[in-house]
PDB file of C-alpha atoms in Angstrom:
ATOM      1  CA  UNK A   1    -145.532  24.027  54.152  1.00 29.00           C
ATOM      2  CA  UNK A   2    -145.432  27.333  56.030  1.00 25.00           C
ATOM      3  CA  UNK A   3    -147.972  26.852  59.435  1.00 33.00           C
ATOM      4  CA  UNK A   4    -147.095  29.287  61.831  1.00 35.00           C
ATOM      5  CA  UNK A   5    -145.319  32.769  62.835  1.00 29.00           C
ATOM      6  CA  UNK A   6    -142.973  32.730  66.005  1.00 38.00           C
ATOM      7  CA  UNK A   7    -141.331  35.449  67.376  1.00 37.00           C
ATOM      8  CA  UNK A   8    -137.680  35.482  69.073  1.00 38.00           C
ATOM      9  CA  UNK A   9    -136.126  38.361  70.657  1.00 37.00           C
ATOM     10  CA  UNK A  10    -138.362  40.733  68.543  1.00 38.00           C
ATOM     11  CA  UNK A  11    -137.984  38.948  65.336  1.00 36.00           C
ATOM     12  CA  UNK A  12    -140.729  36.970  63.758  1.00 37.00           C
ATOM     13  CA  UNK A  13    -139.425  33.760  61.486  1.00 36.00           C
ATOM     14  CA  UNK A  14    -141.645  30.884  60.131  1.00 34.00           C
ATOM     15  CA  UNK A  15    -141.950  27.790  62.098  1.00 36.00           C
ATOM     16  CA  UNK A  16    -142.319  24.897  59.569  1.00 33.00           C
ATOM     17  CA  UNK A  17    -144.017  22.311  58.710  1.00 32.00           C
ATOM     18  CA  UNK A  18    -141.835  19.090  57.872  1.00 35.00           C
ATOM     19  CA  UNK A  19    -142.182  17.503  54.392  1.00 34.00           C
ATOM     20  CA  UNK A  20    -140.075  14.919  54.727  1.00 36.00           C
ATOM     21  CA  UNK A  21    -136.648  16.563  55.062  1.00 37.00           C
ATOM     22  CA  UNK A  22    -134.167  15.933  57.384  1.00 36.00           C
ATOM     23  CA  UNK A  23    -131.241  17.645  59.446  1.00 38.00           C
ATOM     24  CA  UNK A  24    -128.277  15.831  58.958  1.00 38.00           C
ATOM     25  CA  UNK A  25    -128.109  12.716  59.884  1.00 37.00           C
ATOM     26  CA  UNK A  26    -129.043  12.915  63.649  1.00 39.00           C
ATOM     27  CA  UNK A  27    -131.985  15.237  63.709  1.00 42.00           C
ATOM     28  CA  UNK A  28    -135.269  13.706  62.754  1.00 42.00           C
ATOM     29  CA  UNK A  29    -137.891  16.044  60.558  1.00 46.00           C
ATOM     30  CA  UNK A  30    -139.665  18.773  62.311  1.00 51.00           C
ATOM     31  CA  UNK A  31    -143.470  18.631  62.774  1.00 48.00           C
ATOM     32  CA  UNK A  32    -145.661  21.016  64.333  1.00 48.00           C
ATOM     33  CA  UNK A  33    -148.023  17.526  65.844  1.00 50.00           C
ATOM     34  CA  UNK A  34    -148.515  17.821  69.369  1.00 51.00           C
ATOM     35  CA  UNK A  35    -146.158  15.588  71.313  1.00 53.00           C
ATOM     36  CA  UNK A  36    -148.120  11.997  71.806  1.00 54.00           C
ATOM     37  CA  UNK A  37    -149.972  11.607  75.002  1.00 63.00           C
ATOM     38  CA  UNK A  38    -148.854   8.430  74.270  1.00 63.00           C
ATOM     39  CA  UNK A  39    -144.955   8.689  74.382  1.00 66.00           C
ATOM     40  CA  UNK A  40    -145.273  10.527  77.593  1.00 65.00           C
ATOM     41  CA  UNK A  41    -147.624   7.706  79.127  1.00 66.00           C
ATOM     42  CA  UNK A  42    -145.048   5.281  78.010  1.00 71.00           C
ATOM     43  CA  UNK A  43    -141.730   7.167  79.603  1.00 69.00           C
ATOM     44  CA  UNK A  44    -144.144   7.745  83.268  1.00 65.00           C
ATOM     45  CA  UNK A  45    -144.529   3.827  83.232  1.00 69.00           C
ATOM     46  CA  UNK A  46    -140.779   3.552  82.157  1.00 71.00           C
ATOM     47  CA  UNK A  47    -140.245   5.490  85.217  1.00 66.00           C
ATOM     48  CA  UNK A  48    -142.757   3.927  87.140  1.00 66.00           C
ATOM     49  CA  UNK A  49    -140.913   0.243  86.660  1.00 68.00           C
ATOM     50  CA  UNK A  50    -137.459   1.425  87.295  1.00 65.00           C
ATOM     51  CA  UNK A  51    -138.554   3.389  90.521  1.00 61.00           C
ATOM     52  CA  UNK A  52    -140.833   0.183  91.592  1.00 61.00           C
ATOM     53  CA  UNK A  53    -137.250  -1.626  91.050  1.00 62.00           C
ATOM     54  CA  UNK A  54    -134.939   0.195  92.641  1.00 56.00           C
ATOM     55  CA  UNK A  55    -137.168   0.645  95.832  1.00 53.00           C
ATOM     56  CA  UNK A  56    -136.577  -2.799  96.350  1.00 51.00           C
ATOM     57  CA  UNK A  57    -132.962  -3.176  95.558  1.00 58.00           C
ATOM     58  CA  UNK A  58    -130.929   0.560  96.086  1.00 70.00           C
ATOM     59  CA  UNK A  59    -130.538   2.449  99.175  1.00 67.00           C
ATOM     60  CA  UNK A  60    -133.341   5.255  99.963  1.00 79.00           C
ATOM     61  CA  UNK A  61    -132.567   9.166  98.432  1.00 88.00           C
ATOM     62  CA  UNK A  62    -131.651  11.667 101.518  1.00 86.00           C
ATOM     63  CA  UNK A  63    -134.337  13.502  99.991  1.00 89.00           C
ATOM     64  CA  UNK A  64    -137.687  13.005  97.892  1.00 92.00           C
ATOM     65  CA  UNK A  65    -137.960  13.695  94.616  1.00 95.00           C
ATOM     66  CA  UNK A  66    -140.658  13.849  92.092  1.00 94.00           C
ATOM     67  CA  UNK A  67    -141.649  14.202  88.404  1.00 95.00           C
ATOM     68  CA  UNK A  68    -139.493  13.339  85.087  1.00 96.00           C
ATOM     69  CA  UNK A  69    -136.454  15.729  86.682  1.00 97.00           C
ATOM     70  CA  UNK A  70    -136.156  13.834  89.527  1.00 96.00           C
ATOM     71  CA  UNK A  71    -136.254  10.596  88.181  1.00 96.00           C
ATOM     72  CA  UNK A  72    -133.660  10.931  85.881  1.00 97.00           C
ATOM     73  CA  UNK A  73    -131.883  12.498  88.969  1.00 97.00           C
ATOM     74  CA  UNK A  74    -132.408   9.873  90.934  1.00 96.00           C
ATOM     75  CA  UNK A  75    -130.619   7.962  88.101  1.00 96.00           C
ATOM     76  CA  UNK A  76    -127.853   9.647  88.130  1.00 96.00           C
ATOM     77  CA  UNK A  77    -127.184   9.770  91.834  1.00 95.00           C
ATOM     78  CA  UNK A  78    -127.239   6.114  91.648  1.00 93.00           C
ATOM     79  CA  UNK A  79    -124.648   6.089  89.262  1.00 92.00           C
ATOM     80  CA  UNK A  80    -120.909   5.486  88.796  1.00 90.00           C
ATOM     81  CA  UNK A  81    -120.323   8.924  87.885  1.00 94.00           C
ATOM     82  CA  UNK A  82    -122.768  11.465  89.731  1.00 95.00           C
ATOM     83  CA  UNK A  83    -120.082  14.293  91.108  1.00 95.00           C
ATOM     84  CA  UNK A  84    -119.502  14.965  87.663  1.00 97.00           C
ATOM     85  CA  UNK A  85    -123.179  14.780  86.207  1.00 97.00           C
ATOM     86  CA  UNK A  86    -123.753  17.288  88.869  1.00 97.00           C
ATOM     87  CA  UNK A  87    -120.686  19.447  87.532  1.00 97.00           C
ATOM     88  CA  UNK A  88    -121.559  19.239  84.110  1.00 97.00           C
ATOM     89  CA  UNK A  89    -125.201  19.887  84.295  1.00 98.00           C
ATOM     90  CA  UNK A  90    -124.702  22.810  86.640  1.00 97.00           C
ATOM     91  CA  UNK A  91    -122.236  24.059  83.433  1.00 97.00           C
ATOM     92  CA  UNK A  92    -124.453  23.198  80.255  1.00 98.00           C
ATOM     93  CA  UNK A  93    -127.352  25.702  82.660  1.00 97.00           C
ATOM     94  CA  UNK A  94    -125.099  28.446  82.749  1.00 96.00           C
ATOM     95  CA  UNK A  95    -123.915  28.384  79.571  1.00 97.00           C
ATOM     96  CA  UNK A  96    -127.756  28.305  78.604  1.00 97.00           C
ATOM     97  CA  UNK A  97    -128.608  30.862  81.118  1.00 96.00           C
ATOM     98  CA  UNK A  98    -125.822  33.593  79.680  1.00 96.00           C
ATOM     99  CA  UNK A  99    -126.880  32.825  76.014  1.00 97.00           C
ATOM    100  CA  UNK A 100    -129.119  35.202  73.645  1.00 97.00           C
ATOM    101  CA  UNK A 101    -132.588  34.101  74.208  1.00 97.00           C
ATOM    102  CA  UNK A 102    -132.380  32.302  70.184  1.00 97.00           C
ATOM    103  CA  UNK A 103    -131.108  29.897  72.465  1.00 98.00           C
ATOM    104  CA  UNK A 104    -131.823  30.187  75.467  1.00 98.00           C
ATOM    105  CA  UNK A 105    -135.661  29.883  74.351  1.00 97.00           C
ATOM    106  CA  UNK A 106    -135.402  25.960  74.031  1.00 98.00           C
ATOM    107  CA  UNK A 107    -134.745  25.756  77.474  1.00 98.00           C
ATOM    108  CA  UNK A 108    -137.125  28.259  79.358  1.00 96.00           C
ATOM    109  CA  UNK A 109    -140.465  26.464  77.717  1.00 91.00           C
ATOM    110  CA  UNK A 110    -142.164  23.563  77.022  1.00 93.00           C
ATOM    111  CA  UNK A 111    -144.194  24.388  74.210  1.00 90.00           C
ATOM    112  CA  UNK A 112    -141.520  23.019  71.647  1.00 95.00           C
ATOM    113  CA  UNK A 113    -141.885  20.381  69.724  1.00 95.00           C
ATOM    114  CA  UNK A 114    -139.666  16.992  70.186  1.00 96.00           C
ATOM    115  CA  UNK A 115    -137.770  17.065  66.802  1.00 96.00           C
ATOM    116  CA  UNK A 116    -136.792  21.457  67.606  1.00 97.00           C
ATOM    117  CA  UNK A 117    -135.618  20.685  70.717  1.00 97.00           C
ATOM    118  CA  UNK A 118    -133.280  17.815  69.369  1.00 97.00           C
ATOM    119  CA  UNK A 119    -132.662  19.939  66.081  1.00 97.00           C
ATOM    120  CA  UNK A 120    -131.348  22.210  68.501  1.00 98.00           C
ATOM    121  CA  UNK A 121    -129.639  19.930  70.554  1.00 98.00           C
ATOM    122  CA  UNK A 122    -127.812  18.612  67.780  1.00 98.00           C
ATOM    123  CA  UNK A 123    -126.613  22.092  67.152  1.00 97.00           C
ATOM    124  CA  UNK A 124    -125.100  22.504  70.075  1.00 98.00           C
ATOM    125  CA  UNK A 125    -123.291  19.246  70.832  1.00 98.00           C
ATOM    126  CA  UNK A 126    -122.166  18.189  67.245  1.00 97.00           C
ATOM    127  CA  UNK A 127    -120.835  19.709  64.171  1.00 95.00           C
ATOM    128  CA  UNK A 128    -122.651  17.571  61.860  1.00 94.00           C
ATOM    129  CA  UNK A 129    -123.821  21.597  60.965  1.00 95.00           C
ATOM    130  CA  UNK A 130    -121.743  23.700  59.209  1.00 91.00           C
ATOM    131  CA  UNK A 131    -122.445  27.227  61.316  1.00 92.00           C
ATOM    132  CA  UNK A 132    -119.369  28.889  59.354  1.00 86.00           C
ATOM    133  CA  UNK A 133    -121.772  30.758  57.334  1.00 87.00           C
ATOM    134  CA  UNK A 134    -125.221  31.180  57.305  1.00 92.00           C
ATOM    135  CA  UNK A 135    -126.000  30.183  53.647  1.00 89.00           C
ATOM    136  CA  UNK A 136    -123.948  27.134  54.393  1.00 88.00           C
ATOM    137  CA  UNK A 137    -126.465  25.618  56.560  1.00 92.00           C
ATOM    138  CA  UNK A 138    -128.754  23.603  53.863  1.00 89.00           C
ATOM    139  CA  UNK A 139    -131.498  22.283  55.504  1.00 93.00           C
ATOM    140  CA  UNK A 140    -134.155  25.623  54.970  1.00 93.00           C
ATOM    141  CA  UNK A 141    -136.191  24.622  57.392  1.00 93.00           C
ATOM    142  CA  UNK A 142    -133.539  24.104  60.060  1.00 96.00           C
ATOM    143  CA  UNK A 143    -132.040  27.377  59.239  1.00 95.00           C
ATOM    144  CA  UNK A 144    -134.947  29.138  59.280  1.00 94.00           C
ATOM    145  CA  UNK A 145    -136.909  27.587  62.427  1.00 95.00           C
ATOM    146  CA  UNK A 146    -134.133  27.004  64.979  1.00 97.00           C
ATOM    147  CA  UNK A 147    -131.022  28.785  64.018  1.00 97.00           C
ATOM    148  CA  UNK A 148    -133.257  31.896  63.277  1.00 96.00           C
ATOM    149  CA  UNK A 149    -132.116  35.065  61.325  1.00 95.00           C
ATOM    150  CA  UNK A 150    -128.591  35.677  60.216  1.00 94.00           C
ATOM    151  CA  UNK A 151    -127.256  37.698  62.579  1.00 94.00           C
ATOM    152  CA  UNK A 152    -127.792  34.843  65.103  1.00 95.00           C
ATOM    153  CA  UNK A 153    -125.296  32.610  63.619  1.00 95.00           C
ATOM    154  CA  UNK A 154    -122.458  33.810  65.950  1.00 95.00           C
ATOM    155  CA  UNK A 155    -124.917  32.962  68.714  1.00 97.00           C
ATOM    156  CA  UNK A 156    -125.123  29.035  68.138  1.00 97.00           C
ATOM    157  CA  UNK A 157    -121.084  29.094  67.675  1.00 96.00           C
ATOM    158  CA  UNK A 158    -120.277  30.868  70.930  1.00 97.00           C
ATOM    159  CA  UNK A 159    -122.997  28.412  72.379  1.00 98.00           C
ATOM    160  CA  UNK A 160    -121.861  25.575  70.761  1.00 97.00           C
ATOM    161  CA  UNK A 161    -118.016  26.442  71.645  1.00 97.00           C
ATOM    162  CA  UNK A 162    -118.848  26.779  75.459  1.00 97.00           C
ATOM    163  CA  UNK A 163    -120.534  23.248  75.447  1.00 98.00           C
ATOM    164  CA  UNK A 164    -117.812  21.641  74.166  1.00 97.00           C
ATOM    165  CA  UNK A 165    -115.953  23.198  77.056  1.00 97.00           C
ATOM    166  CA  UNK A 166    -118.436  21.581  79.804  1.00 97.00           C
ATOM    167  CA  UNK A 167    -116.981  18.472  78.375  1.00 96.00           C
ATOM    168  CA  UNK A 168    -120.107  16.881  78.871  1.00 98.00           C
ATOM    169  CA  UNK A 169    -119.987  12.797  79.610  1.00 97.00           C
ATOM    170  CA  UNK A 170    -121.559  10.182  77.412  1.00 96.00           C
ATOM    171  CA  UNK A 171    -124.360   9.720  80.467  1.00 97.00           C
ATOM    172  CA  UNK A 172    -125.050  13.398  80.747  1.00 97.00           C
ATOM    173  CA  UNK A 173    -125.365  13.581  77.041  1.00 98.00           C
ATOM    174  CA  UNK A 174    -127.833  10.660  76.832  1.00 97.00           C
ATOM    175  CA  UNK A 175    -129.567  12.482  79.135  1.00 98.00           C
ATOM    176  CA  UNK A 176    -129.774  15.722  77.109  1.00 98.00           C
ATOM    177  CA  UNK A 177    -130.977  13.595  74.040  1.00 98.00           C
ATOM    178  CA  UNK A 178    -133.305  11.668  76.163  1.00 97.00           C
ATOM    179  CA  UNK A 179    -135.324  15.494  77.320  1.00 98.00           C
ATOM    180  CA  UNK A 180    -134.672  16.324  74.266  1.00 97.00           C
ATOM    181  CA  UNK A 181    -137.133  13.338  72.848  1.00 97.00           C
ATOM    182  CA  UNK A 182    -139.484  14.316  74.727  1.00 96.00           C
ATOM    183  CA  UNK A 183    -139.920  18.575  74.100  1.00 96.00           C
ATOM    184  CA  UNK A 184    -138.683  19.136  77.391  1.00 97.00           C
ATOM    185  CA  UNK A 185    -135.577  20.845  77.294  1.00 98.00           C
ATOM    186  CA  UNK A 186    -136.381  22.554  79.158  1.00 98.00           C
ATOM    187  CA  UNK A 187    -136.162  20.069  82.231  1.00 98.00           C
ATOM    188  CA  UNK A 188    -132.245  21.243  82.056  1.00 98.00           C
ATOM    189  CA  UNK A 189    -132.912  23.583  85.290  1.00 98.00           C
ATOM    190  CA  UNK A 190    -134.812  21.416  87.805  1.00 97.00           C
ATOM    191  CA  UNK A 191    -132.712  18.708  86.848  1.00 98.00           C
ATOM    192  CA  UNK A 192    -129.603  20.382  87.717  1.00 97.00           C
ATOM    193  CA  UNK A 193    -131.539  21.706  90.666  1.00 97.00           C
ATOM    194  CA  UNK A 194    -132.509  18.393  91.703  1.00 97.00           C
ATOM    195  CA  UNK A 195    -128.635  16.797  91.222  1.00 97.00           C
ATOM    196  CA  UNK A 196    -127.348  19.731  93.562  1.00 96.00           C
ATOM    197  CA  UNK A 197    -130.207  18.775  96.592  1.00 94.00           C
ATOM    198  CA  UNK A 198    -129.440  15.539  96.496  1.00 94.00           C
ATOM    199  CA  UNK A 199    -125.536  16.529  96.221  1.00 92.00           C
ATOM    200  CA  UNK A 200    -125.963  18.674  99.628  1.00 88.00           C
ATOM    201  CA  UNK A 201    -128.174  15.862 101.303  1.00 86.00           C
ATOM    202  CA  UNK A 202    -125.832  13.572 100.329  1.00 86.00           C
ATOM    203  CA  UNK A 203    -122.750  15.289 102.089  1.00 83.00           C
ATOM    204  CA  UNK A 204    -124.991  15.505 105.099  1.00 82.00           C
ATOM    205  CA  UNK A 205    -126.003  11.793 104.964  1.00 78.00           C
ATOM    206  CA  UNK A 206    -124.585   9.177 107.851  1.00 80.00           C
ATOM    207  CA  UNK A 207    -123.753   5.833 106.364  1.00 81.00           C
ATOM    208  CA  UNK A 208    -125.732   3.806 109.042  1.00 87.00           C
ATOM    209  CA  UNK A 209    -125.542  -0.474 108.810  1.00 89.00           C
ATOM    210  CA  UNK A 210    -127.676  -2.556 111.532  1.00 89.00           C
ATOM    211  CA  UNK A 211    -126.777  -6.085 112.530  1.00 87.00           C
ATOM    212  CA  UNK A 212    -128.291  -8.803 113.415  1.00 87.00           C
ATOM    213  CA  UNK A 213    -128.524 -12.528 114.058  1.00 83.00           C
ATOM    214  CA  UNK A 214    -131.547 -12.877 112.415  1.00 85.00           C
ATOM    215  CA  UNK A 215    -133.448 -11.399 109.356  1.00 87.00           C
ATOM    216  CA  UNK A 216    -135.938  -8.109 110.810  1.00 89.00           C
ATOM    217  CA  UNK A 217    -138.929  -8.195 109.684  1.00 90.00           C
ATOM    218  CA  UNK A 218    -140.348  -5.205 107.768  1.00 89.00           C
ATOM    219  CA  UNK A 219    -142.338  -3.932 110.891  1.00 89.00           C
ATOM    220  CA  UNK A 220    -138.908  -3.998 112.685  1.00 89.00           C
ATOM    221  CA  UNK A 221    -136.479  -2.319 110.446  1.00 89.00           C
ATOM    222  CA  UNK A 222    -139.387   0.357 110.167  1.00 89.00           C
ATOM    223  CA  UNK A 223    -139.034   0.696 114.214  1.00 89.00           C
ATOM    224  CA  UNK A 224    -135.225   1.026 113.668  1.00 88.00           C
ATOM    225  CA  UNK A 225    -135.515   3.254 111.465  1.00 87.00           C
ATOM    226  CA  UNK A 226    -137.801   5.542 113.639  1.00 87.00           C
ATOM    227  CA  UNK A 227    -135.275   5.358 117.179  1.00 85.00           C
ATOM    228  CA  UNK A 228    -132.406   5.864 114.866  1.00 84.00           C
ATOM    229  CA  UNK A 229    -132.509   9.750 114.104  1.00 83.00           C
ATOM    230  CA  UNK A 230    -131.725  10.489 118.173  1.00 81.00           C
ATOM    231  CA  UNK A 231    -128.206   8.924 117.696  1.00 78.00           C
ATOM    232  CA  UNK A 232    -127.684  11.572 114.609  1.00 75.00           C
ATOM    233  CA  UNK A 233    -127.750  14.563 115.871  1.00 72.00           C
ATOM    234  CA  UNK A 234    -129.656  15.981 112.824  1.00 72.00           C
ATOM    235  CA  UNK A 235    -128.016  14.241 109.974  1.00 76.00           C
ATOM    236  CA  UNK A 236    -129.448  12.180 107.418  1.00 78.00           C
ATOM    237  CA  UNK A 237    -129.731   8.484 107.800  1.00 82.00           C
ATOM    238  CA  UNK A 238    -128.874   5.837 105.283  1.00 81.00           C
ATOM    239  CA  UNK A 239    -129.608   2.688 107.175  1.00 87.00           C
ATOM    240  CA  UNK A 240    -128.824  -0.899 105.639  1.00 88.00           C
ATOM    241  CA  UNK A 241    -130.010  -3.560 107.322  1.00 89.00           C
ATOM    242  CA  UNK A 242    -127.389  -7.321 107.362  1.00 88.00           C
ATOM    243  CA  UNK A 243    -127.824 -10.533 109.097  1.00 88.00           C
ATOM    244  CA  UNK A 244    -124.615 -11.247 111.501  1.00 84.00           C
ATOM    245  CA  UNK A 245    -124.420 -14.543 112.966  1.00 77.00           C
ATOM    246  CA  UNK A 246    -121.942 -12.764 115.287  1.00 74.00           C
ATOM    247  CA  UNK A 247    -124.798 -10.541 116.583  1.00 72.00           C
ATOM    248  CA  UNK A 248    -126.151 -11.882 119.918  1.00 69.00           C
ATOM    249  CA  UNK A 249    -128.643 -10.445 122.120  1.00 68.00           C
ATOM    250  CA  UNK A 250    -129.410  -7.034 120.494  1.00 78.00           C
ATOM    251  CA  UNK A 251    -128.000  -5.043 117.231  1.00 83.00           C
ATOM    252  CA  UNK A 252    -124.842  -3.907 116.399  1.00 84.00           C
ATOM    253  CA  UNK A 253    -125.357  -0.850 114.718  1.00 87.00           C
ATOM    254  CA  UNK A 254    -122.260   1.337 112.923  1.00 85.00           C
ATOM    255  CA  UNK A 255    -123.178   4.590 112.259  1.00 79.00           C
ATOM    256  CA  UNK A 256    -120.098   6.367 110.392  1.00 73.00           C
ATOM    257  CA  UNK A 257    -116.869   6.115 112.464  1.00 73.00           C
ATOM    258  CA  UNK A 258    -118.999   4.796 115.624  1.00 76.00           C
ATOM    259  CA  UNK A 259    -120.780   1.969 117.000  1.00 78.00           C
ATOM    260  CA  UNK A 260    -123.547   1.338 118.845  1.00 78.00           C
ATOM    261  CA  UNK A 261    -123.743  -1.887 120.849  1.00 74.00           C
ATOM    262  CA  UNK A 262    -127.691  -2.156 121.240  1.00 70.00           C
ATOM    263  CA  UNK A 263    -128.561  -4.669 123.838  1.00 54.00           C
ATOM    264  CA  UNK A 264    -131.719  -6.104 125.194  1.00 54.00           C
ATOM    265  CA  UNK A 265    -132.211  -3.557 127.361  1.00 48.00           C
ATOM    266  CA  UNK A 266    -131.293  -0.371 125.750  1.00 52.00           C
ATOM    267  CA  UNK A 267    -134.047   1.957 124.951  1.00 50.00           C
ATOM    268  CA  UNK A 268    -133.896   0.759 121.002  1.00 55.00           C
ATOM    269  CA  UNK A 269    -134.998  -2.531 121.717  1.00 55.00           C
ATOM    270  CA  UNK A 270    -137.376  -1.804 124.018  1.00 55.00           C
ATOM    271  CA  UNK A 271    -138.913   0.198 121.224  1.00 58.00           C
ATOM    272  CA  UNK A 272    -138.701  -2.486 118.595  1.00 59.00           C
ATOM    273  CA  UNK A 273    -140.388  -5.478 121.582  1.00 59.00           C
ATOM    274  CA  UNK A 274    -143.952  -3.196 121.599  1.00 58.00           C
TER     275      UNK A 274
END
């Protein structure tokens, strides 16, 4: 039952082997089984799919991003509600950051297994655990593995008491639980990392839309895209492209609270008729 020794903060407890229990009714058995290659294959070619989706339907980022972080950051910028997923993930990493390292450790590595971190998730943004009292928490093994020794009780409740405060949205939470799955709680910082880039990019970002009387082609908009920058004095471009019967002889491009009338023989087009 017993399989390994781990050590927090100078304290060794026994990491255990699942036999068939459970932690309430949200947190699955734990298991020391490596994560499946398998699971993380699957959630690349999840990401994979959406990104190979979105390329061809949503507006470019103001900045590249990579890895599992950034696509669920990319995501959430592409959401309804991405100011606050910024807020509230910049929140949930400080109040992780400032906690003892019982757990704070969830979050610095990636050598936990799926069913801790979400044992420990579960801790922090439910009650379905009764933290009153350490010999009120039933489940041995969760007491034992994640909440760790006695004294570390008051720990998880100032943790889980300064969550609550982030006030965390149903999205960010899905997100949480969606790491979580996958051992890698410890995604919480470049995520948040991520979400603040793209925050700052954003605010320097130019709303740019092109006209024309006829559909570019992709060769085109590429050339567009290139002469743009000189008009933007620095600032990143988001350039949609539209089809404006009104358009004649050039491109009508609006580029935040200006507009550019680009005729046949300004330096644009010239660039665009190579």
């Amino acid at each position: 039952r017993f399989s390994a020794i781990k050590s927090v903060v100078g304290i060794p407890f026994l990491a255990v082997r699942a036999a068939g229990s459970t932690v309430g009714a949200s947190v699955a058995t734990f298991s020391t089984e490596p994560t499946s290659d398998e699971k993380m294959a699957d959630y690349f070619l999840k990401l994979d799919a959406e990104e190979a989706k979105n390329s061809t339907t949503e507006e470019p980022l103001p900045i590249a991003l990579s890895g599992i972080s950034g696509g669920i950051a990319t995501r959430l910028y592409r959401g309804k509600n991405f100011a606050a997923a910024v807020k509230q993930m910049s929140a949930l990493l400080a109040v992780v950051d400032d906690s003892p390292d019982i757990v704070h450790r969830f979050f610095k590595h990636a050598n936990y297994q799926s069913t801790e971190c979400e044992a420990a998730l579960d801790l922090l943004l439910t009650n379905s655990v009764n933290l009153k009292k350490y010999d009120a928490i039933k489940d041995d093994e969760l007491r034992e593995v994640i909440v760790g020794p006695k004294e570390s009780v008051g720990d998880w409740v100032s943790a889980r008491e300064r969550v609550k405060a982030c006030k965390l949205s149903a999205e960010s939470t899905d997100v949480l639980k969606e790491i979580a799955a996958l051992g890698r709680l410890d995604l919480l910082r470049p995520l948040s990392e991520k979400l603040i880039a793209l925050q700052v990019a954003q605010a320097k970002t130019i709303e740019v839309t092109v006209a024309s009387s006829v559909e570019l082609t992709a060769a085109q908009k590429k050339d567009v895209e290139k002469a743009l920058p000189k008009y933007a004095d620095g600032q990143n471009l988001a350039v949609n492209f539209e089809v404006d019967a009104g358009t004649l002889g050039g491109l009508m491009v609006t580029m935040g609270n200006r507009s550019i009338d680009l005729t046949n023989g300004s330096r644009l087009m010239e660039v665009m008729q190579h």
